[in-house]
mmCIF file of C-alpha atoms in Angstrom:
data_model
loop_
_atom_site.group_PDB
_atom_site.id
_atom_site.type_symbol
_atom_site.label_atom_id
_atom_site.label_comp_id
_atom_site.label_asym_id
_atom_site.label_seq_id
_atom_site.Cartn_x
_atom_site.Cartn_y
_atom_site.Cartn_z
ATOM 1 C CA UNK A 100 31.334 100.623 92.754
ATOM 2 C CA UNK A 101 31.186 98.325 89.740
ATOM 3 C CA UNK A 102 29.131 100.909 87.817
ATOM 4 C CA UNK A 103 31.764 103.520 88.599
ATOM 5 C CA UNK A 104 34.454 101.274 87.096
ATOM 6 C CA UNK A 105 32.372 100.579 83.991
ATOM 7 C CA UNK A 106 31.811 104.309 83.395
ATOM 8 C CA UNK A 107 35.469 105.097 83.998
ATOM 9 C CA UNK A 108 36.845 102.415 81.692
ATOM 10 C CA UNK A 109 34.370 103.217 78.912
ATOM 11 C CA UNK A 110 35.278 106.900 79.017
ATOM 12 C CA UNK A 111 38.997 106.113 79.344
ATOM 13 C CA UNK A 112 39.012 103.819 76.307
ATOM 14 C CA UNK A 113 37.065 106.319 74.200
ATOM 15 C CA UNK A 114 39.337 109.179 75.230
ATOM 16 C CA UNK A 115 42.562 107.268 74.514
ATOM 17 C CA UNK A 116 41.170 106.043 71.195
ATOM 18 C CA UNK A 117 40.053 109.498 70.127
ATOM 19 C CA UNK A 118 43.400 110.994 71.196
ATOM 20 C CA UNK A 119 45.258 108.412 69.089
ATOM 21 C CA UNK A 120 42.982 109.052 66.116
ATOM 22 C CA UNK A 121 43.425 112.807 66.562
ATOM 23 C CA UNK A 122 47.204 112.537 66.404
ATOM 24 C CA UNK A 123 47.217 110.213 63.386
ATOM 25 C CA UNK A 124 44.550 111.783 61.132
ATOM 26 C CA UNK A 125 45.790 113.586 58.059
ATOM 27 C CA UNK A 126 42.827 115.921 57.693
ATOM 28 C CA UNK A 127 42.886 118.615 60.408
ATOM 29 C CA UNK A 128 39.078 118.934 60.454
ATOM 30 C CA UNK A 129 38.673 115.256 61.361
ATOM 31 C CA UNK A 130 41.452 115.599 63.932
ATOM 32 C CA UNK A 131 39.609 118.545 65.495
ATOM 33 C CA UNK A 132 36.386 116.534 65.680
ATOM 34 C CA UNK A 133 38.186 113.666 67.437
ATOM 35 C CA UNK A 134 39.682 116.152 69.864
ATOM 36 C CA UNK A 135 36.167 117.412 70.655
ATOM 37 C CA UNK A 136 35.087 113.814 71.377
ATOM 38 C CA UNK A 137 38.089 113.509 73.663
ATOM 39 C CA UNK A 138 37.063 116.688 75.499
ATOM 40 C CA UNK A 139 33.553 115.371 76.077
ATOM 41 C CA UNK A 140 34.985 112.162 77.540
ATOM 42 C CA UNK A 141 37.222 114.229 79.787
ATOM 43 C CA UNK A 142 34.211 116.199 81.013
ATOM 44 C CA UNK A 143 32.579 112.855 81.888
ATOM 45 C CA UNK A 144 35.712 111.830 83.787
ATOM 46 C CA UNK A 145 35.619 115.108 85.720
ATOM 47 C CA UNK A 146 32.027 114.275 86.652
ATOM 48 C CA UNK A 147 33.080 110.861 87.957
ATOM 49 C CA UNK A 148 35.593 112.720 90.150
ATOM 50 C CA UNK A 149 32.776 114.919 91.538
ATOM 51 C CA UNK A 150 34.074 118.098 89.886
ATOM 52 C CA UNK A 151 30.750 119.319 88.457
ATOM 53 C CA UNK A 152 31.709 122.966 87.998
ATOM 54 C CA UNK A 153 34.943 122.176 86.179
ATOM 55 C CA UNK A 154 33.140 119.655 83.946
ATOM 56 C CA UNK A 155 30.611 122.264 82.804
ATOM 57 C CA UNK A 156 33.269 124.946 82.359
ATOM 58 C CA UNK A 157 35.408 122.472 80.425
ATOM 59 C CA UNK A 158 32.643 121.832 77.903
ATOM 60 C CA UNK A 159 31.831 125.536 77.626
ATOM 61 C CA UNK A 160 35.407 126.741 77.234
ATOM 62 C CA UNK A 161 37.037 123.893 75.322
ATOM 63 C CA UNK A 162 34.315 122.340 73.177
ATOM 64 C CA UNK A 163 32.389 125.608 72.957
ATOM 65 C CA UNK A 164 35.066 128.231 72.436
ATOM 66 C CA UNK A 165 38.546 126.898 71.762
ATOM 67 C CA UNK A 166 37.549 124.129 69.358
ATOM 68 C CA UNK A 167 35.206 126.448 67.471
ATOM 69 C CA UNK A 168 38.211 128.735 67.041
ATOM 70 C CA UNK A 169 40.296 125.807 65.770
ATOM 71 C CA UNK A 170 37.673 124.627 63.294
ATOM 72 C CA UNK A 171 37.140 128.206 62.177
ATOM 73 C CA UNK A 172 40.847 128.686 61.476
ATOM 74 C CA UNK A 173 41.043 125.361 59.607
ATOM 75 C CA UNK A 174 38.124 126.421 57.415
ATOM 76 C CA UNK A 175 39.634 129.888 56.951
ATOM 77 C CA UNK A 176 43.005 128.533 55.816
ATOM 78 C CA UNK A 177 41.217 126.154 53.419
ATOM 79 C CA UNK A 178 43.922 123.520 53.505
ATOM 80 C CA UNK A 179 43.304 121.720 50.236
ATOM 81 C CA UNK A 180 44.654 118.451 48.924
ATOM 82 C CA UNK A 181 48.167 119.716 48.366
ATOM 83 C CA UNK A 182 48.244 120.738 52.010
ATOM 84 C CA UNK A 183 47.531 117.264 53.377
ATOM 85 C CA UNK A 184 51.164 117.069 54.521
ATOM 86 C CA UNK A 185 51.503 113.387 53.900
ATOM 87 C CA UNK A 186 53.450 112.143 56.903
ATOM 88 C CA UNK A 187 55.247 108.925 56.084
ATOM 89 C CA UNK A 188 57.126 106.816 58.617
ATOM 90 C CA UNK A 189 60.495 108.481 58.982
ATOM 91 C CA UNK A 190 63.484 108.089 61.360
ATOM 92 C CA UNK A 191 62.280 111.252 63.077
ATOM 93 C CA UNK A 192 58.990 109.550 63.942
ATOM 94 C CA UNK A 193 60.703 106.474 65.329
ATOM 95 C CA UNK A 194 62.855 108.691 67.554
ATOM 96 C CA UNK A 195 59.728 110.606 68.604
ATOM 97 C CA UNK A 196 57.960 107.381 69.503
ATOM 98 C CA UNK A 197 60.963 106.128 71.488
ATOM 99 C CA UNK A 198 61.346 109.384 73.395
ATOM 100 C CA UNK A 199 57.691 109.607 74.311
ATOM 101 C CA UNK A 200 57.636 105.937 75.320
ATOM 102 C CA UNK A 201 60.543 106.668 77.669
ATOM 103 C CA UNK A 202 58.550 109.605 79.055
ATOM 104 C CA UNK A 203 55.513 107.378 79.570
ATOM 105 C CA UNK A 204 57.580 104.768 81.398
ATOM 106 C CA UNK A 205 59.014 107.455 83.669
ATOM 107 C CA UNK A 206 55.550 108.811 84.447
ATOM 108 C CA UNK A 207 54.167 105.328 85.125
ATOM 109 C CA UNK A 208 57.127 104.551 87.386
ATOM 110 C CA UNK A 209 56.474 107.726 89.375
ATOM 111 C CA UNK A 210 52.746 107.022 89.632
ATOM 112 C CA UNK A 211 53.218 103.403 90.680
ATOM 113 C CA UNK A 212 55.735 104.229 93.404
ATOM 114 C CA UNK A 213 54.242 107.501 94.632
ATOM 115 C CA UNK A 214 50.660 106.275 94.934
ATOM 116 C CA UNK A 215 51.428 102.756 96.147
ATOM 117 C CA UNK A 216 49.478 102.989 99.381
ATOM 118 C CA UNK A 217 47.058 105.794 98.562
ATOM 119 C CA UNK A 218 43.626 105.052 100.055
ATOM 120 C CA UNK A 219 40.461 105.263 97.955
ATOM 121 C CA UNK A 220 39.257 108.845 98.092
ATOM 122 C CA UNK A 221 36.407 110.105 100.240
ATOM 123 C CA UNK A 222 33.511 110.626 97.832
ATOM 124 C CA UNK A 223 31.487 112.699 100.294
ATOM 125 C CA UNK A 224 34.352 115.113 100.830
ATOM 126 C CA UNK A 225 35.035 115.307 97.081
ATOM 127 C CA UNK A 226 31.360 116.036 96.432
ATOM 128 C CA UNK A 227 31.587 119.087 98.653
ATOM 129 C CA UNK A 228 34.790 120.458 97.113
ATOM 130 C CA UNK A 229 33.493 120.360 93.549
ATOM 131 C CA UNK A 230 30.404 122.531 93.998
ATOM 132 C CA UNK A 231 30.057 125.982 92.449
ATOM 133 C CA UNK A 232 29.530 127.411 95.930
ATOM 134 C CA UNK A 233 32.802 126.083 97.280
ATOM 135 C CA UNK A 234 34.858 127.035 94.234
ATOM 136 C CA UNK A 235 33.299 130.507 94.036
ATOM 137 C CA UNK A 236 33.978 131.168 97.695
ATOM 138 C CA UNK A 237 37.610 130.208 97.315
ATOM 139 C CA UNK A 238 38.007 132.049 94.007
ATOM 140 C CA UNK A 239 36.728 135.368 95.308
ATOM 141 C CA UNK A 240 38.599 135.299 98.612
ATOM 142 C CA UNK A 241 41.985 133.579 98.555
ATOM 143 C CA UNK A 242 42.411 133.618 94.780
ATOM 144 C CA UNK A 243 41.001 137.068 94.037
ATOM 145 C CA UNK A 244 44.304 138.513 92.821
ATOM 146 C CA UNK A 245 45.076 135.708 90.313
ATOM 147 C CA UNK A 246 41.470 135.965 89.149
ATOM 148 C CA UNK A 247 41.856 139.662 88.412
ATOM 149 C CA UNK A 248 45.245 139.117 86.733
ATOM 150 C CA UNK A 249 43.488 136.605 84.467
ATOM 151 C CA UNK A 250 41.393 139.438 83.032
ATOM 152 C CA UNK A 251 44.567 141.313 82.069
ATOM 153 C CA UNK A 252 45.909 138.134 80.454
ATOM 154 C CA UNK A 253 42.742 137.765 78.383
ATOM 155 C CA UNK A 254 42.900 141.440 77.356
ATOM 156 C CA UNK A 255 46.518 140.980 76.259
ATOM 157 C CA UNK A 256 45.514 137.853 74.308
ATOM 158 C CA UNK A 257 42.697 139.725 72.517
ATOM 159 C CA UNK A 258 44.985 142.601 71.533
ATOM 160 C CA UNK A 259 47.753 140.222 70.499
ATOM 161 C CA UNK A 260 45.425 138.101 68.368
ATOM 162 C CA UNK A 261 43.962 141.120 66.601
ATOM 163 C CA UNK A 262 47.399 142.615 65.946
ATOM 164 C CA UNK A 263 48.892 139.351 64.669
ATOM 165 C CA UNK A 264 45.992 138.444 62.403
ATOM 166 C CA UNK A 265 45.704 141.944 60.908
ATOM 167 C CA UNK A 266 46.525 142.080 57.237
ATOM 168 C CA UNK A 267 49.115 144.865 57.408
ATOM 169 C CA UNK A 268 51.191 146.135 60.282
ATOM 170 C CA UNK A 269 51.534 149.873 59.810
ATOM 171 C CA UNK B 1145 38.151 102.925 93.048
ATOM 172 C CA UNK B 1146 41.145 105.114 93.873
ATOM 173 C CA UNK B 1147 42.617 107.819 91.693
ATOM 174 C CA UNK B 1148 45.440 105.676 90.275
ATOM 175 C CA UNK B 1149 43.526 104.731 87.070
ATOM 176 C CA UNK B 1150 42.960 108.437 86.422
ATOM 177 C CA UNK B 1151 46.671 109.112 86.805
ATOM 178 C CA UNK B 1152 47.560 106.293 84.396
ATOM 179 C CA UNK B 1153 45.038 107.597 81.871
ATOM 180 C CA UNK B 1154 46.453 111.080 82.220
ATOM 181 C CA UNK B 1155 50.022 109.815 81.663
ATOM 182 C CA UNK B 1156 48.972 107.927 78.522
ATOM 183 C CA UNK B 1157 47.143 110.944 77.113
ATOM 184 C CA UNK B 1158 50.133 113.162 77.859
ATOM 185 C CA UNK B 1159 52.336 110.730 75.939
ATOM 186 C CA UNK B 1160 49.998 110.791 72.945
ATOM 187 C CA UNK B 1161 50.177 114.590 73.024
ATOM 188 C CA UNK B 1162 53.984 114.478 73.105
ATOM 189 C CA UNK B 1163 54.019 112.140 70.096
ATOM 190 C CA UNK B 1164 51.772 114.573 68.239
ATOM 191 C CA UNK B 1165 53.973 117.563 69.027
ATOM 192 C CA UNK B 1166 57.222 115.834 68.050
ATOM 193 C CA UNK B 1167 56.132 113.793 65.044
ATOM 194 C CA UNK B 1168 53.503 115.835 63.213
ATOM 195 C CA UNK B 1169 54.343 118.583 60.727
ATOM 196 C CA UNK B 1170 50.957 120.233 60.455
ATOM 197 C CA UNK B 1171 51.059 123.275 62.751
ATOM 198 C CA UNK B 1172 47.356 123.033 63.607
ATOM 199 C CA UNK B 1173 47.616 119.398 64.688
ATOM 200 C CA UNK B 1174 50.705 120.216 66.764
ATOM 201 C CA UNK B 1175 48.623 122.903 68.411
ATOM 202 C CA UNK B 1176 45.773 120.519 69.140
ATOM 203 C CA UNK B 1177 48.271 118.074 70.662
ATOM 204 C CA UNK B 1178 49.372 120.840 73.027
ATOM 205 C CA UNK B 1179 45.740 121.260 74.087
ATOM 206 C CA UNK B 1180 45.576 117.505 74.684
ATOM 207 C CA UNK B 1181 48.638 117.679 76.954
ATOM 208 C CA UNK B 1182 47.143 120.594 78.905
ATOM 209 C CA UNK B 1183 43.962 118.593 79.403
ATOM 210 C CA UNK B 1184 45.744 115.481 80.602
ATOM 211 C CA UNK B 1185 47.490 117.574 83.252
ATOM 212 C CA UNK B 1186 44.111 119.038 84.214
ATOM 213 C CA UNK B 1187 42.842 115.504 84.785
ATOM 214 C CA UNK B 1188 45.721 114.848 87.184
ATOM 215 C CA UNK B 1189 44.965 118.046 89.073
ATOM 216 C CA UNK B 1190 41.269 117.168 89.411
ATOM 217 C CA UNK B 1191 42.105 113.643 90.546
ATOM 218 C CA UNK B 1192 44.388 114.896 93.304
ATOM 219 C CA UNK B 1193 41.855 117.548 94.236
ATOM 220 C CA UNK B 1194 39.294 114.776 94.814
ATOM 221 C CA UNK B 1195 41.828 112.644 96.663
ATOM 222 C CA UNK B 1196 42.914 115.387 99.064
ATOM 223 C CA UNK B 1197 39.509 117.063 99.380
ATOM 224 C CA UNK B 1198 41.241 120.318 98.475
ATOM 225 C CA UNK B 1199 39.666 122.828 96.111
ATOM 226 C CA UNK B 1200 42.974 124.449 95.076
ATOM 227 C CA UNK B 1201 43.541 121.859 92.345
ATOM 228 C CA UNK B 1202 40.238 122.725 90.701
ATOM 229 C CA UNK B 1203 41.055 126.435 90.861
ATOM 230 C CA UNK B 1204 44.376 125.717 89.180
ATOM 231 C CA UNK B 1205 42.467 123.897 86.421
ATOM 232 C CA UNK B 1206 40.300 126.992 86.071
ATOM 233 C CA UNK B 1207 43.395 129.143 85.511
ATOM 234 C CA UNK B 1208 44.965 126.597 83.165
ATOM 235 C CA UNK B 1209 41.811 126.804 81.033
ATOM 236 C CA UNK B 1210 42.072 130.600 80.887
ATOM 237 C CA UNK B 1211 45.699 130.408 79.842
ATOM 238 C CA UNK B 1212 44.819 127.748 77.254
ATOM 239 C CA UNK B 1213 42.135 130.015 75.797
ATOM 240 C CA UNK B 1214 44.585 132.921 75.544
ATOM 241 C CA UNK B 1215 47.239 130.615 74.082
ATOM 242 C CA UNK B 1216 44.818 129.246 71.474
ATOM 243 C CA UNK B 1217 43.764 132.743 70.375
ATOM 244 C CA UNK B 1218 47.319 134.049 70.010
ATOM 245 C CA UNK B 1219 48.704 130.822 68.532
ATOM 246 C CA UNK B 1220 46.008 130.590 65.887
ATOM 247 C CA UNK B 1221 46.597 134.243 65.004
ATOM 248 C CA UNK B 1222 50.289 133.396 64.534
ATOM 249 C CA UNK B 1223 49.351 130.433 62.317
ATOM 250 C CA UNK B 1224 47.081 132.669 60.214
ATOM 251 C CA UNK B 1225 49.779 135.271 59.684
ATOM 252 C CA UNK B 1226 52.352 132.550 58.905
ATOM 253 C CA UNK B 1227 49.983 131.036 56.361
ATOM 254 C CA UNK B 1228 49.426 134.463 54.837
ATOM 255 C CA UNK B 1229 53.166 134.985 54.391
ATOM 256 C CA UNK B 1230 54.311 131.486 53.375
ATOM 257 C CA UNK B 1231 51.130 129.779 52.082
ATOM 258 C CA UNK B 1232 51.830 126.744 54.235
ATOM 259 C CA UNK B 1233 51.320 125.367 57.739
ATOM 260 C CA UNK B 1234 54.065 122.776 57.313
ATOM 261 C CA UNK B 1235 56.428 123.270 60.231
ATOM 262 C CA UNK B 1236 59.401 121.924 58.244
ATOM 263 C CA UNK B 1237 59.068 124.806 55.800
ATOM 264 C CA UNK B 1238 58.766 127.454 58.490
ATOM 265 C CA UNK B 1239 62.463 127.768 59.292
ATOM 266 C CA UNK B 1240 63.353 131.446 59.003
ATOM 267 C CA UNK B 1241 64.627 131.472 62.586
ATOM 268 C CA UNK B 1242 66.977 128.552 61.877
ATOM 269 C CA UNK B 1243 70.565 129.120 60.734
#
């Protein structure tokens, strides 16, 4: 119980810190690296929630595929010193901070009042739902159609990416 | 420990993502902030999946990840072609749709 809390709060602090650093860094490569750290912490949090399959898939897909794509594009664009996009404090940023703070307060209000008397979750039950066996069974029976549609989505994304990144449209 | 701390964490991370999308001008960092927001919502879904003992939340996360992968591929292709045409990823300078 106490160990669970220690793991959670360590991962939570690292993930919030890395998210903040990601948003504030000027160099996109460093921002991408902080985002990868954040993704690893999230995978750890998924493990503490007994979602083993999703944790592994998260590392494979996000840290392994999407972030490689991001870093690759950053390297490809070769954003030099003139591209650092020096963001100074501007009225726009203050408004952005105020708006997102309002959003956070709304979300916290909803969470506090909606989960006021939520019992602690059943770890044994959660352990069973997160297994590959359980997810696979559900995915290939009740969710077979969305699963197949996903393949069409990925095909469309591949074609779209190739077409958009091509040098000349002719 | 209940799932409330996870929900608070997810709300805070979502807010950081919103700040990044609104305040930053670098298109790539805006894009990464969108990924951060998607992930914070995934955390909420997993937390409720554990709470309710229902696998549907985890399947939804699975589909969100697929959509995020497709979105990243297409979005980065758009950024590359924008950079090729305008030599910049500064969102304030990309305003040809504005009038």
